[in-house]
Short mmCIF file of C-alpha atoms and ligand atoms in Angstrom, two decimals:
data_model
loop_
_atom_site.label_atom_id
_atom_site.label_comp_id
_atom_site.label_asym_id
_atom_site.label_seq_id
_atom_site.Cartn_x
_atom_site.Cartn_y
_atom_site.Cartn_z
CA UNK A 1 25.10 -2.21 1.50
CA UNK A 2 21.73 -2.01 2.79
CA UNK A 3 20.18 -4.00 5.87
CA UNK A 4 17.20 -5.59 2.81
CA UNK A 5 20.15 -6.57 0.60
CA UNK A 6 22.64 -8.07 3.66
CA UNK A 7 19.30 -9.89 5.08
CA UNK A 8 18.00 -11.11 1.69
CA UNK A 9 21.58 -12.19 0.47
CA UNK A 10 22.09 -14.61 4.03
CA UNK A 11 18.86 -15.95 3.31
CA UNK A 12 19.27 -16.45 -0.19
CA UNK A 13 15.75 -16.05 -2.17
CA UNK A 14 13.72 -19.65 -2.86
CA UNK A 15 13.15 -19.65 -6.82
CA UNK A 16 9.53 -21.32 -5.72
CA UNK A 17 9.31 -18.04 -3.30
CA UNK A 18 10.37 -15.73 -6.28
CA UNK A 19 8.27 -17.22 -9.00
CA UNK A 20 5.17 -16.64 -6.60
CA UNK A 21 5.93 -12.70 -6.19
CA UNK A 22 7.65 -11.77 -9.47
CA UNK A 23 4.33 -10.42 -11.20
CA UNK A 24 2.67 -9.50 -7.73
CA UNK A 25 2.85 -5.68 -7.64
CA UNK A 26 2.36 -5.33 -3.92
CA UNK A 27 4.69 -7.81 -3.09
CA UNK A 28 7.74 -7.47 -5.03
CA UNK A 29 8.73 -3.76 -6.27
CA UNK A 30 10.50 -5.06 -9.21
CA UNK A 31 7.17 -5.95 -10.65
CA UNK A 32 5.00 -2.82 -9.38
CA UNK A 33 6.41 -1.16 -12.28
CA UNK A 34 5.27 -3.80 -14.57
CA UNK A 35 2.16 -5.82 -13.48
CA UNK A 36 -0.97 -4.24 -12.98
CA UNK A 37 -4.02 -5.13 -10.71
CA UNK A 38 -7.84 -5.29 -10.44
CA UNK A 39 -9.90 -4.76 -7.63
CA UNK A 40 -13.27 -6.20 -7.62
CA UNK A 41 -15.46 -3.99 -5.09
CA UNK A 42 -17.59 -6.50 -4.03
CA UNK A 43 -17.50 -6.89 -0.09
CA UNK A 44 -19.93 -3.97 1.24
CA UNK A 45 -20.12 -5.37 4.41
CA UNK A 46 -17.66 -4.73 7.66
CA UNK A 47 -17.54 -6.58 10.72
CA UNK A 48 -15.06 -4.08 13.05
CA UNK A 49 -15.40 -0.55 13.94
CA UNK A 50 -11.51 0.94 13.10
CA UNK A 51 -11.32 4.76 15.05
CA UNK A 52 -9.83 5.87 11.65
CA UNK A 53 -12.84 4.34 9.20
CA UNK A 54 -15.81 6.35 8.09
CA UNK A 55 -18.20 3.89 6.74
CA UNK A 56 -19.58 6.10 4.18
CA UNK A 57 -15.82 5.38 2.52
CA UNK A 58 -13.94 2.21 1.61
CA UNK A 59 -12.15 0.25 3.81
CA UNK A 60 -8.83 2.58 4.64
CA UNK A 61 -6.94 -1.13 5.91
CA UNK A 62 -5.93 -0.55 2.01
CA UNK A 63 -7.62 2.27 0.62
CA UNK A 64 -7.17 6.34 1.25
CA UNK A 65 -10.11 8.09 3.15
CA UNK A 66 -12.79 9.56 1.59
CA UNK A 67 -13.10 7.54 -1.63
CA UNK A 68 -16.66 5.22 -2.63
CA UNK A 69 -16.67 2.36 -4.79
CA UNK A 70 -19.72 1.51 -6.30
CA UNK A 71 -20.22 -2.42 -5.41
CA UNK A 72 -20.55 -5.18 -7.89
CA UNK A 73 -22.28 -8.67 -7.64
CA UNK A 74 -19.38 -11.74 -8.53
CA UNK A 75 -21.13 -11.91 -12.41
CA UNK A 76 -20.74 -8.15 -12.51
CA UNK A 77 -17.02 -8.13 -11.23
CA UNK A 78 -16.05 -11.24 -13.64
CA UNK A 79 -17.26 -9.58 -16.20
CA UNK A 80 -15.58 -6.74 -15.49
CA UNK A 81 -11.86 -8.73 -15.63
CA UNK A 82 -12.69 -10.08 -18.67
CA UNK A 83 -13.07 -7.00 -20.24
CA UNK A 84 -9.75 -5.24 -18.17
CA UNK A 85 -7.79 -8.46 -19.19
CA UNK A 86 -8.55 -7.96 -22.95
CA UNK A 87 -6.95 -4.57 -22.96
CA UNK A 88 -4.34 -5.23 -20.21
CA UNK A 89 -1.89 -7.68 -21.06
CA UNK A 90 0.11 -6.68 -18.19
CA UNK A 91 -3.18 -7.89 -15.50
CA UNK A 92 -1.78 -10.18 -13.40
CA UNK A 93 -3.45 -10.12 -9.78
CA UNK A 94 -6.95 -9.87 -8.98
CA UNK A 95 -7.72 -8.95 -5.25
CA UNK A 96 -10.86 -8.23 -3.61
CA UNK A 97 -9.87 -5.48 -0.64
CA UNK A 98 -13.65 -3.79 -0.23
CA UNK A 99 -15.35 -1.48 0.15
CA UNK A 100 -15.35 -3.51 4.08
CA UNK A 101 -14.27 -6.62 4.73
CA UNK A 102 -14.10 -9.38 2.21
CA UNK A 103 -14.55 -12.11 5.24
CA UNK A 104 -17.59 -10.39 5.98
CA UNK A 105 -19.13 -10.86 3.02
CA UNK A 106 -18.51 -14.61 2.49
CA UNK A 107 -20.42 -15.81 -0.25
CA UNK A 108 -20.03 -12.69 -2.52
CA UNK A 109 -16.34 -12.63 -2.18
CA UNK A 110 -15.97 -16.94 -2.35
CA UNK A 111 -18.54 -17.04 -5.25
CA UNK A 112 -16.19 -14.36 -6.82
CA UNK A 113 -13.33 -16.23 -6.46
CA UNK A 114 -14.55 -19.72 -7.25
CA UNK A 115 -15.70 -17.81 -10.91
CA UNK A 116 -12.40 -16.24 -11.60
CA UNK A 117 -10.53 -19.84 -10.53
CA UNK A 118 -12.31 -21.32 -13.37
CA UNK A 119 -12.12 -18.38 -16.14
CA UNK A 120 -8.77 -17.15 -15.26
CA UNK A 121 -6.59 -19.79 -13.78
CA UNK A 122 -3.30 -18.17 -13.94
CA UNK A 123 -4.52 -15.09 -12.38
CA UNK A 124 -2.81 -15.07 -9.05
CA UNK A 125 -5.63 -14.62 -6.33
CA UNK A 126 -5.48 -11.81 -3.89
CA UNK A 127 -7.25 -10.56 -0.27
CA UNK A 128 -7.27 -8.13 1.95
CA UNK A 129 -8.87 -8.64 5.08
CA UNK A 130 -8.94 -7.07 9.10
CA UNK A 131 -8.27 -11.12 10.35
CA UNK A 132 -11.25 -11.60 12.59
CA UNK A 133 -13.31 -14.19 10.88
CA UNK A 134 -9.83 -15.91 9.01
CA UNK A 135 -9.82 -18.67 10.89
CA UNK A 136 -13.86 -19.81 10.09
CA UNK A 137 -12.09 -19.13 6.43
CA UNK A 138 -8.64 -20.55 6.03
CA UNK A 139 -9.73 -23.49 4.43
CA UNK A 140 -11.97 -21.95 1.81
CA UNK A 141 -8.86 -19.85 1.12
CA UNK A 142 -6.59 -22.35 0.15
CA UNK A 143 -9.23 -24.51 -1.25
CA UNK A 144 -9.76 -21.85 -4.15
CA UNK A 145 -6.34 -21.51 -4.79
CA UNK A 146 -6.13 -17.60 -3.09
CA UNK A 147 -2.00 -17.08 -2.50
CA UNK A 148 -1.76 -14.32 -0.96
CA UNK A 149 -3.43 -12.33 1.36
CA UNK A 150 -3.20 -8.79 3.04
CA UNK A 151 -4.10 -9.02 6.80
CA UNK A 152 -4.27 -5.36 8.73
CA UNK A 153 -2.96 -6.20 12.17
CA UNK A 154 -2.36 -2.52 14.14
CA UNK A 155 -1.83 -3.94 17.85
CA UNK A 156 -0.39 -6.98 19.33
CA UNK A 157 -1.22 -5.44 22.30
CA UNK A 158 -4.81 -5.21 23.50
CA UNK A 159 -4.21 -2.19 25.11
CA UNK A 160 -3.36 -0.50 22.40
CA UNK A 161 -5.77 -2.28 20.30
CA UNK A 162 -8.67 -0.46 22.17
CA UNK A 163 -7.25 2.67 21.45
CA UNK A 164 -7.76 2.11 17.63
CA UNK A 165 -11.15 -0.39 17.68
CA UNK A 166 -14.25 0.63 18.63
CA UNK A 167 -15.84 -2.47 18.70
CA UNK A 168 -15.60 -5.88 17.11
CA UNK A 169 -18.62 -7.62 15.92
CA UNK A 170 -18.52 -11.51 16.38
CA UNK A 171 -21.88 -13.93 16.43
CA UNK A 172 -24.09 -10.71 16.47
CA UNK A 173 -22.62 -10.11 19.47
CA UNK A 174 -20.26 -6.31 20.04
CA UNK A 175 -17.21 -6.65 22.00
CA UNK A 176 -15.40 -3.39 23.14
CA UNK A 177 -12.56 -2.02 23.82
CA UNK A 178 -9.70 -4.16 25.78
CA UNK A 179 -12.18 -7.04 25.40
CA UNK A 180 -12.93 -6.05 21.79
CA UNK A 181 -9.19 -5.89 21.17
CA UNK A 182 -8.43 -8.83 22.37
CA UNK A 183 -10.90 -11.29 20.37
CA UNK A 184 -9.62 -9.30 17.30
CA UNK A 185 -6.21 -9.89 17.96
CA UNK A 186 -6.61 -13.69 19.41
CA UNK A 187 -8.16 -14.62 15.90
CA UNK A 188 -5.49 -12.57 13.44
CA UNK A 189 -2.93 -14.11 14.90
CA UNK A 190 -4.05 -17.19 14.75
CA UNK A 191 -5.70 -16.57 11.34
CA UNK A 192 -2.15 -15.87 10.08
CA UNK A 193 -1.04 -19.27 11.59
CA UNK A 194 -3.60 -21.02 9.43
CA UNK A 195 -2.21 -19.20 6.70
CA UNK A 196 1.19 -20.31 7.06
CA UNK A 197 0.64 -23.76 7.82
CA UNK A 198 -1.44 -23.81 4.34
CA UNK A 199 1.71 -22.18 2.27
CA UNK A 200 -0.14 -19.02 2.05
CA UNK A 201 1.77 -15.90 0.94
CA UNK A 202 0.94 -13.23 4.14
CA UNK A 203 1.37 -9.24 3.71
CA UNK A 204 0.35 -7.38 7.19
CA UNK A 205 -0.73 -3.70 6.58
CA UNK A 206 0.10 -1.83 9.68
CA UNK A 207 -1.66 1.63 9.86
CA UNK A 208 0.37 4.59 11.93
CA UNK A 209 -1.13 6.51 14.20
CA UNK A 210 1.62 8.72 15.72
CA UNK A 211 0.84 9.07 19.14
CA UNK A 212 -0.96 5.43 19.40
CA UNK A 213 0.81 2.55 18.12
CA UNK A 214 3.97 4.31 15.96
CA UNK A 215 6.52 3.38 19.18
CA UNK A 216 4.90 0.06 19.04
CA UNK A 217 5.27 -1.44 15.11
CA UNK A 218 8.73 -3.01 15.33
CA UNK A 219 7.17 -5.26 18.30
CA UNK A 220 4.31 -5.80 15.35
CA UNK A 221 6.91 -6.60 13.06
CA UNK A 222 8.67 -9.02 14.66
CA UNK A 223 5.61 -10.91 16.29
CA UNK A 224 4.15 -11.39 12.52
CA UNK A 225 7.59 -12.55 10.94
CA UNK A 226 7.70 -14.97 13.80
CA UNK A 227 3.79 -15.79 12.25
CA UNK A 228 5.64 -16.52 9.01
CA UNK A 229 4.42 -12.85 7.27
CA UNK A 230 6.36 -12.84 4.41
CA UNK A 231 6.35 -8.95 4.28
CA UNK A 232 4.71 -5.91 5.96
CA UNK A 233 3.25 -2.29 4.73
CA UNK A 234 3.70 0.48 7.76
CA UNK A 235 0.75 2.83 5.98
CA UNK A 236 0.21 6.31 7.36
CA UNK A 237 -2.75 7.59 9.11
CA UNK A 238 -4.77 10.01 7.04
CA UNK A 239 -7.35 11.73 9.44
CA UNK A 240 -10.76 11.44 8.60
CA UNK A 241 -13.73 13.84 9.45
CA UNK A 242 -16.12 12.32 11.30
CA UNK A 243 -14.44 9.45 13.05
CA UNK A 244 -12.63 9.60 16.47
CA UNK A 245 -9.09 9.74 15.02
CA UNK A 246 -10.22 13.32 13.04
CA UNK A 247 -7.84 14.83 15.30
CA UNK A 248 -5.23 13.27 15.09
CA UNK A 249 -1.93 13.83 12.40
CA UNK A 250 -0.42 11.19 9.77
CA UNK A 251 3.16 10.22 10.19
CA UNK A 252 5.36 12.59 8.73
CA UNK A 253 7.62 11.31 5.64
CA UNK A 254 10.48 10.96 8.24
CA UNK A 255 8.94 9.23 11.00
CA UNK A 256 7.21 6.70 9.22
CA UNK A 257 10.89 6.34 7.41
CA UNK A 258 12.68 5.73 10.63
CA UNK A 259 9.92 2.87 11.69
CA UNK A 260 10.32 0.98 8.43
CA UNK A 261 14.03 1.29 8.87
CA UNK A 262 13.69 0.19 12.38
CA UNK A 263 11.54 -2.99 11.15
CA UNK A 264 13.68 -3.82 7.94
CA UNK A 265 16.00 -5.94 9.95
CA UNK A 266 13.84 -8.52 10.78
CA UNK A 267 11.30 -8.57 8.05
CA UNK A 268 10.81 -6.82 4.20
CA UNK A 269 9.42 -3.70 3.88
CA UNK A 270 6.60 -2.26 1.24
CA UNK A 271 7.71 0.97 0.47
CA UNK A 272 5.35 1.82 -2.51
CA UNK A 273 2.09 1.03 -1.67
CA UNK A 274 -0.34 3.72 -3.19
CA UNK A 275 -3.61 2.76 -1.15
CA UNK A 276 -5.55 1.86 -3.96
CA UNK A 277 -9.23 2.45 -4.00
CA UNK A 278 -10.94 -0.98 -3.82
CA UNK A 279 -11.98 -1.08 -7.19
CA UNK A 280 -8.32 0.60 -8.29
CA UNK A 281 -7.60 -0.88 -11.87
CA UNK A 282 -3.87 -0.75 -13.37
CA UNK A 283 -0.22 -0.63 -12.26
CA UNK A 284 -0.11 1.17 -8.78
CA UNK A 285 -0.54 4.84 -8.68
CA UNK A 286 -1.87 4.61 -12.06
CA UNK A 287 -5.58 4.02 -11.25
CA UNK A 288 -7.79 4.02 -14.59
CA UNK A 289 -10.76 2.70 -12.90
CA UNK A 290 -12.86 5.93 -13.09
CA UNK A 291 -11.61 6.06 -17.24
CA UNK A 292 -12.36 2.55 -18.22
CA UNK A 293 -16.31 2.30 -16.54
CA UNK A 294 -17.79 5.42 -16.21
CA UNK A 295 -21.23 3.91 -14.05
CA UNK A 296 -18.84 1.88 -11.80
CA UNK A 297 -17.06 4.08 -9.52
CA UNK A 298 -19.27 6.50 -7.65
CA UNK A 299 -16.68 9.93 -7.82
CA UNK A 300 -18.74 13.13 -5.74
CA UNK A 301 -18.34 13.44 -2.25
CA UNK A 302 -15.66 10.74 -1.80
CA UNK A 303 -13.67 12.20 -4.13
CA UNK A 304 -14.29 15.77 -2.15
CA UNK A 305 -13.20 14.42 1.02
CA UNK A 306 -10.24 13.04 -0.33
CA UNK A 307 -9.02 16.58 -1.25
CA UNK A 308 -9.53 17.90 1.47
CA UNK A 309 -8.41 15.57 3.47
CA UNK A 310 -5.45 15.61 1.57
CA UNK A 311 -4.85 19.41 1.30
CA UNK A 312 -5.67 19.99 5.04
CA UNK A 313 -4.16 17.03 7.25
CA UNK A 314 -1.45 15.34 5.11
CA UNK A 315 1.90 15.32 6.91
CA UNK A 316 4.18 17.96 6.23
CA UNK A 317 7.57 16.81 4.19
CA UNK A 318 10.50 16.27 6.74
CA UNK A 319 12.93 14.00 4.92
CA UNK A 320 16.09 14.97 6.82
CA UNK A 321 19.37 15.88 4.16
CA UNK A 322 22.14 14.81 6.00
CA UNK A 323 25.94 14.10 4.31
CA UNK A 324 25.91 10.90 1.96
CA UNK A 325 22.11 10.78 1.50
CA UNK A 326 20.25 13.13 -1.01
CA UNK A 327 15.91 12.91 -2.15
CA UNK A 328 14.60 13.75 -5.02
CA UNK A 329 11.70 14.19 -6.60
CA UNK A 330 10.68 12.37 -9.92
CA UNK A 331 7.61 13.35 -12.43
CA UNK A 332 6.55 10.20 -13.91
CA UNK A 333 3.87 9.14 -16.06
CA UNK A 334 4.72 4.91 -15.21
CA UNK A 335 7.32 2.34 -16.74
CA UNK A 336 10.28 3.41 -14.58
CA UNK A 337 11.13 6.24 -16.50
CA UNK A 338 11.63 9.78 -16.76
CA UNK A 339 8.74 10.83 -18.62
CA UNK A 340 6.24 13.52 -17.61
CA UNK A 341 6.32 17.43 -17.28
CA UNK A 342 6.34 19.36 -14.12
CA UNK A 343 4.18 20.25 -12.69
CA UNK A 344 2.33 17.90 -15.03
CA UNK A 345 -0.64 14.74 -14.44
CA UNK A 346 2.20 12.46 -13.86
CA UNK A 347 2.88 11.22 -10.55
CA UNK A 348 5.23 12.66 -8.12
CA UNK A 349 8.17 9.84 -6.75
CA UNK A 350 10.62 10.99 -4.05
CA UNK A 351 13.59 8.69 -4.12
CA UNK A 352 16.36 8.39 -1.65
CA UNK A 353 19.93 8.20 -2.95
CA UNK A 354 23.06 7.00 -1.15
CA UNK A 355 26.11 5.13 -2.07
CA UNK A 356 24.64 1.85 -1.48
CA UNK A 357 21.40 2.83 -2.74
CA UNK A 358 18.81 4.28 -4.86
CA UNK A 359 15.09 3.40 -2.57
CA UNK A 360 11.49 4.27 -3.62
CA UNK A 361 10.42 6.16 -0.27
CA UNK A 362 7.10 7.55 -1.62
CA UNK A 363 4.49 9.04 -3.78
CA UNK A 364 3.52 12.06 -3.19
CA UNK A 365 0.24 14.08 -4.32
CA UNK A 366 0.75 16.61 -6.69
CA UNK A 367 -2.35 18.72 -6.01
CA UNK A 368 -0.10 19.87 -3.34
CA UNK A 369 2.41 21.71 -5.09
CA UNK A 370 2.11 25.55 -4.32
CA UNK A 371 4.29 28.50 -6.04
CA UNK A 372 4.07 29.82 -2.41
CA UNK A 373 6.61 30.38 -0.16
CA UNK A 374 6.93 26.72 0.61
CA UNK A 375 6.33 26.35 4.05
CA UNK A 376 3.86 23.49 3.18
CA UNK A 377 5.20 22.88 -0.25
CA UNK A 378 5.35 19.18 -0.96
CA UNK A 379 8.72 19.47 -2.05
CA UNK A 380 10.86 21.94 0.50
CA UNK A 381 13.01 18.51 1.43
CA UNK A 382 13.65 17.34 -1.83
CA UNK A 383 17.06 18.33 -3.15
CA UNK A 384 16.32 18.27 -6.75
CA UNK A 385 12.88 17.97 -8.86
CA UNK A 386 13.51 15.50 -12.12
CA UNK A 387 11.15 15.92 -14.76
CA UNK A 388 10.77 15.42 -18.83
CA UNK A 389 10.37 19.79 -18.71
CA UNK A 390 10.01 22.19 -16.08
CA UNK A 391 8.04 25.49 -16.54
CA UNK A 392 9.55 28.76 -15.70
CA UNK A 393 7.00 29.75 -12.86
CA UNK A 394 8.31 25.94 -11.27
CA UNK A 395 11.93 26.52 -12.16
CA UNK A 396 11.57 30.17 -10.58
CA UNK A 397 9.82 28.35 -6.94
CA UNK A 398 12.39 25.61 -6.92
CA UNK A 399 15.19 27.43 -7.64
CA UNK A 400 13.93 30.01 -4.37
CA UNK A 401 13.73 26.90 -2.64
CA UNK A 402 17.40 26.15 -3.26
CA UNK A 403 15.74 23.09 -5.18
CA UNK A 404 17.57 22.04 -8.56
CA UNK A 405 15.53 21.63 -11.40
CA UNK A 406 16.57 19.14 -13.88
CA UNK A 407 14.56 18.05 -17.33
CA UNK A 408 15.61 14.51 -18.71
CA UNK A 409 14.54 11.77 -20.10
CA UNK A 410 15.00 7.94 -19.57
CA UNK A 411 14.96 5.45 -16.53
CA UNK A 412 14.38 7.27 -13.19
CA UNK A 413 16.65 5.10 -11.71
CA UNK A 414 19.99 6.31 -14.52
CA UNK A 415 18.58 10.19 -13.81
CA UNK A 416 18.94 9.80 -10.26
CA UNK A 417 22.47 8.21 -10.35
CA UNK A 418 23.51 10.85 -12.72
CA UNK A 419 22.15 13.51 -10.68
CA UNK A 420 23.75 11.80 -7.29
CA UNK A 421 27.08 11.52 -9.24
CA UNK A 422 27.05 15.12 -9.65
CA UNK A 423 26.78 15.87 -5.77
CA UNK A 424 29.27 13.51 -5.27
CA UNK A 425 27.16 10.28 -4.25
CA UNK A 426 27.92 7.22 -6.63
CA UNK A 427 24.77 5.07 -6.15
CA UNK A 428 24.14 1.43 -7.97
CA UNK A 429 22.04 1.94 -10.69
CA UNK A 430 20.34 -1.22 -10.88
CA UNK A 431 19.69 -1.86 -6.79
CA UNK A 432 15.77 -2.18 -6.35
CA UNK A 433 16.37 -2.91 -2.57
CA UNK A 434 17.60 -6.32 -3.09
CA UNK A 435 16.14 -9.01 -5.45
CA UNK A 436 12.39 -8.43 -4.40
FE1 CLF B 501 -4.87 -5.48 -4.00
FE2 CLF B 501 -3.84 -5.52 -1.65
FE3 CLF B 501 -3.75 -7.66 -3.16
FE4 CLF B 501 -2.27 -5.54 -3.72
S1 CLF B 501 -3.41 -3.65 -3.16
S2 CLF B 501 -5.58 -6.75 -2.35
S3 CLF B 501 -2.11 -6.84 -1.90
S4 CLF B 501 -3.53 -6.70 -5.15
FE5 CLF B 501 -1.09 -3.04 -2.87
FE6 CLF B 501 -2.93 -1.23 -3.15
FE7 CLF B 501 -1.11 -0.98 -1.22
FE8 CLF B 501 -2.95 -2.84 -1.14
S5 CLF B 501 -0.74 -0.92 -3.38
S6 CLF B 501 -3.31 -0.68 -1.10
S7 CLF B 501 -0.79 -3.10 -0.70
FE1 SF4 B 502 -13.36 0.39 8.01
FE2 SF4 B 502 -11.80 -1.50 6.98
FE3 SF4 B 502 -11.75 -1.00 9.62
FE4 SF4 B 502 -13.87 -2.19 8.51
S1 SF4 B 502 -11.79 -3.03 8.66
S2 SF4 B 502 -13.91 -0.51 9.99
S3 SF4 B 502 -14.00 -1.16 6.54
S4 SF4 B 502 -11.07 0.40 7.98
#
């Protein structure tokens, strides 16, 4: 039994608790593969200097490097749910997570909210913010009814903190480095004290930088679940050109792995965040912003970056077989099923199968599959590649690979079972890492 299910069952899940996450896709991975979101771009603004961040770019607290979302004004971005929510039945969050920081842009992101409150009431209310100006805020939050919010919190150590801050801008005034570090860090943590103490719903995004703060995200962890952070989201570095951290590597599948395992004793774990573009529209992973307003999102040289960002600096796959534990890799168009070609436009899912479970570890980017030799192949730790067909020229790599190749259809979750059976692994079909 895994540590999520023994922790979960002791505490027992509040139906209150479970009512508020059951159609939020970020915070409960049952409903990712149901609910969808909208992101309303309209926070230009940023009031911290992350080492990671090129300003050109949205914020990357949430969103991958290298992609620009065209920014709306609150009319704009209501107008913009109502028509989503007429063709989305399934639309049941709307968050405002950029382009910068939605506390630094007060009145577009309050007068945003306060329209939404009154036109879509049931609509569960969403943030994402880097914490410094939460406290002026907290009341405003609860006030309009936002329940949960995202806060990015990378140090609780300013130390470390001026490793991965430039500078912090509060009053018109820059603070740097330690000092910098240290006002930022003062007002998130008190910022997610506020929170609690209004019965907000608190997600901390945690971004790894191997080499910076990866040794130091369990002591993260369990300073924010003492905070009353309901869950947190260990998200990987991905380099960007042009900012101080261009240097630097992501996390590779393994290590970031062995942190979340390391932190999933003492508070939940989001394994499948996709970092969503901050004006992503639709069930995560399945973005169909850029289809559903052609003038919104700016695509060019954001969208360039993010390629070859991608192709150049992404970690290399390390998922380490060992006896009892097998990954594979699922094609997928959405719906928790077994349902698109490979290689095909669906989405790429690496799973992790034991006999206590069957976990979500990861999507990964199919522009990266290569019939080469596979020394970067996004697949050459995957034991198996599940798909609705495989073409020859695939079947041919994988099976030089020593990869199986197996075309199905159905639930992911029944073709990875059957395909674990087969090696000998009997897995629980229906275990989606306890009853979140
Ligand atoms: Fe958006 Fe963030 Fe709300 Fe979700 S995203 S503001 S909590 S509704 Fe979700 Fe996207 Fe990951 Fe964010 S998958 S980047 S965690
Ligand atoms: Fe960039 Fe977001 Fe950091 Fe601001 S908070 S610098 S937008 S990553």
């Amino acid at each position: 039994m895994s540590t999520m299910r023994c922790r979960e069952e002791k505490q027992g899940i509040d139906p209150e608790l479970k009512r508020r996450i059951e159609d939020h896709p970020c915070y409960s991975e049952k409903a990712h593969h149901r609910y969808a979101r909208i992101h309303l771009p309209v926070a230009p603004r940023c009031n911290i200097q992350c080492n990671y961040c090129n300003r050109k770019y949205d914020c990357q607290n949430e969103s991958r490097p290298g992609v620009t979302s065209a920014v709306l004004a609150p009319e704009e971005a209501l107008e913009r749910v109502e028509e989503v929510s007429r063709v989305m039945p399934n639309l049941s969050v709307v968050g405002i997570a950029g382009p910068g920081d939605p506390l630094a842009n007060p009145d577009e992101t309050f007068r945003t909210f306060e329209l939404l409150r009154d036109r879509f009431p049931d609509m569960k209310r969403c943030m994402s913010t880097n914490g410094l100006m939460l406290i002026e805020h907290a009341d405003r939050i609860h006030e309009l009814g936002i329940d949960h919010v995202t806060v990015t919190l990378n140090a609780v150590d300013p130390e470390i903190g001026a490793r991965i801050y430039s500078h912090v801008i509060l009053d018109g005034q820059r603070h740097f480095g330690r000092e910098g570090a240290s006002v930022l860090l003062e007002r998130q943590l008190l910022g997610l004290r506020m929170l609690r103490e209004r019965a907000i719903l608190t997600k901390v995004n945690i971004v790894m930088v191997p080499g910076v703060n990866d040794d130091h995200i369990p002591v993260i962890a369990r300073r924010v679940n003492d905070l009353g952070a309901f869950i947190i989201n260990v998200i990987g570095l991905i380099p960007t050109p042009n900012t101080p951290f261009a240097d630097l590597r992501g996390p590779t599948p393994s290590e970031r792995k062995r942190v979340q395992d390391q932190c999933e004793g003492f508070i939940r774990q989001m394994r499948w965040c996709r970092q969503c573009r901050s004006d992503a529209i639709g069930l995560l992973g399945h973005d169909l912003s850029s289809s559903m307003f052609e003038s919104g999102p700016v695509f060019g040289e954001g969208c360039r970056m993010k390629k070859d960002i991608i192709s150049s600096k992404a970690a290399s796959p390390d998922l380490a077989k060992g006896p009892g534990r097998i990954y594979v890799a699922v094609s997928t168009m959405g719906d928790e099923e077994v349902n698109s070609p490979f290689p095909g436009t669906g989405e790429v899912l690496i799973y992790e199968a034991t006999r206590d479970h069957i976990m979500f570890l990861e999507a990964r980017d199919p522009s990266r599959f290569t019939y080469g030799d596979g020394s970067d192949n996004m697949l050459k730790d995957v034991q198996a590649v599940i798909a609705s067909d495989l073409d020859e020229e695939a079947k041919d790599m994988l099976a030089g690979l020593g990869i199986d190749a197996v075309a199905c259809s159905g639930p992911i979750r029944s073709a990875v079972a059957r395909y674990a059976r087969g090696k000998g692994i009997d897995p629980p079909e229906d275990d989606v890492a306890g009853p979140i």
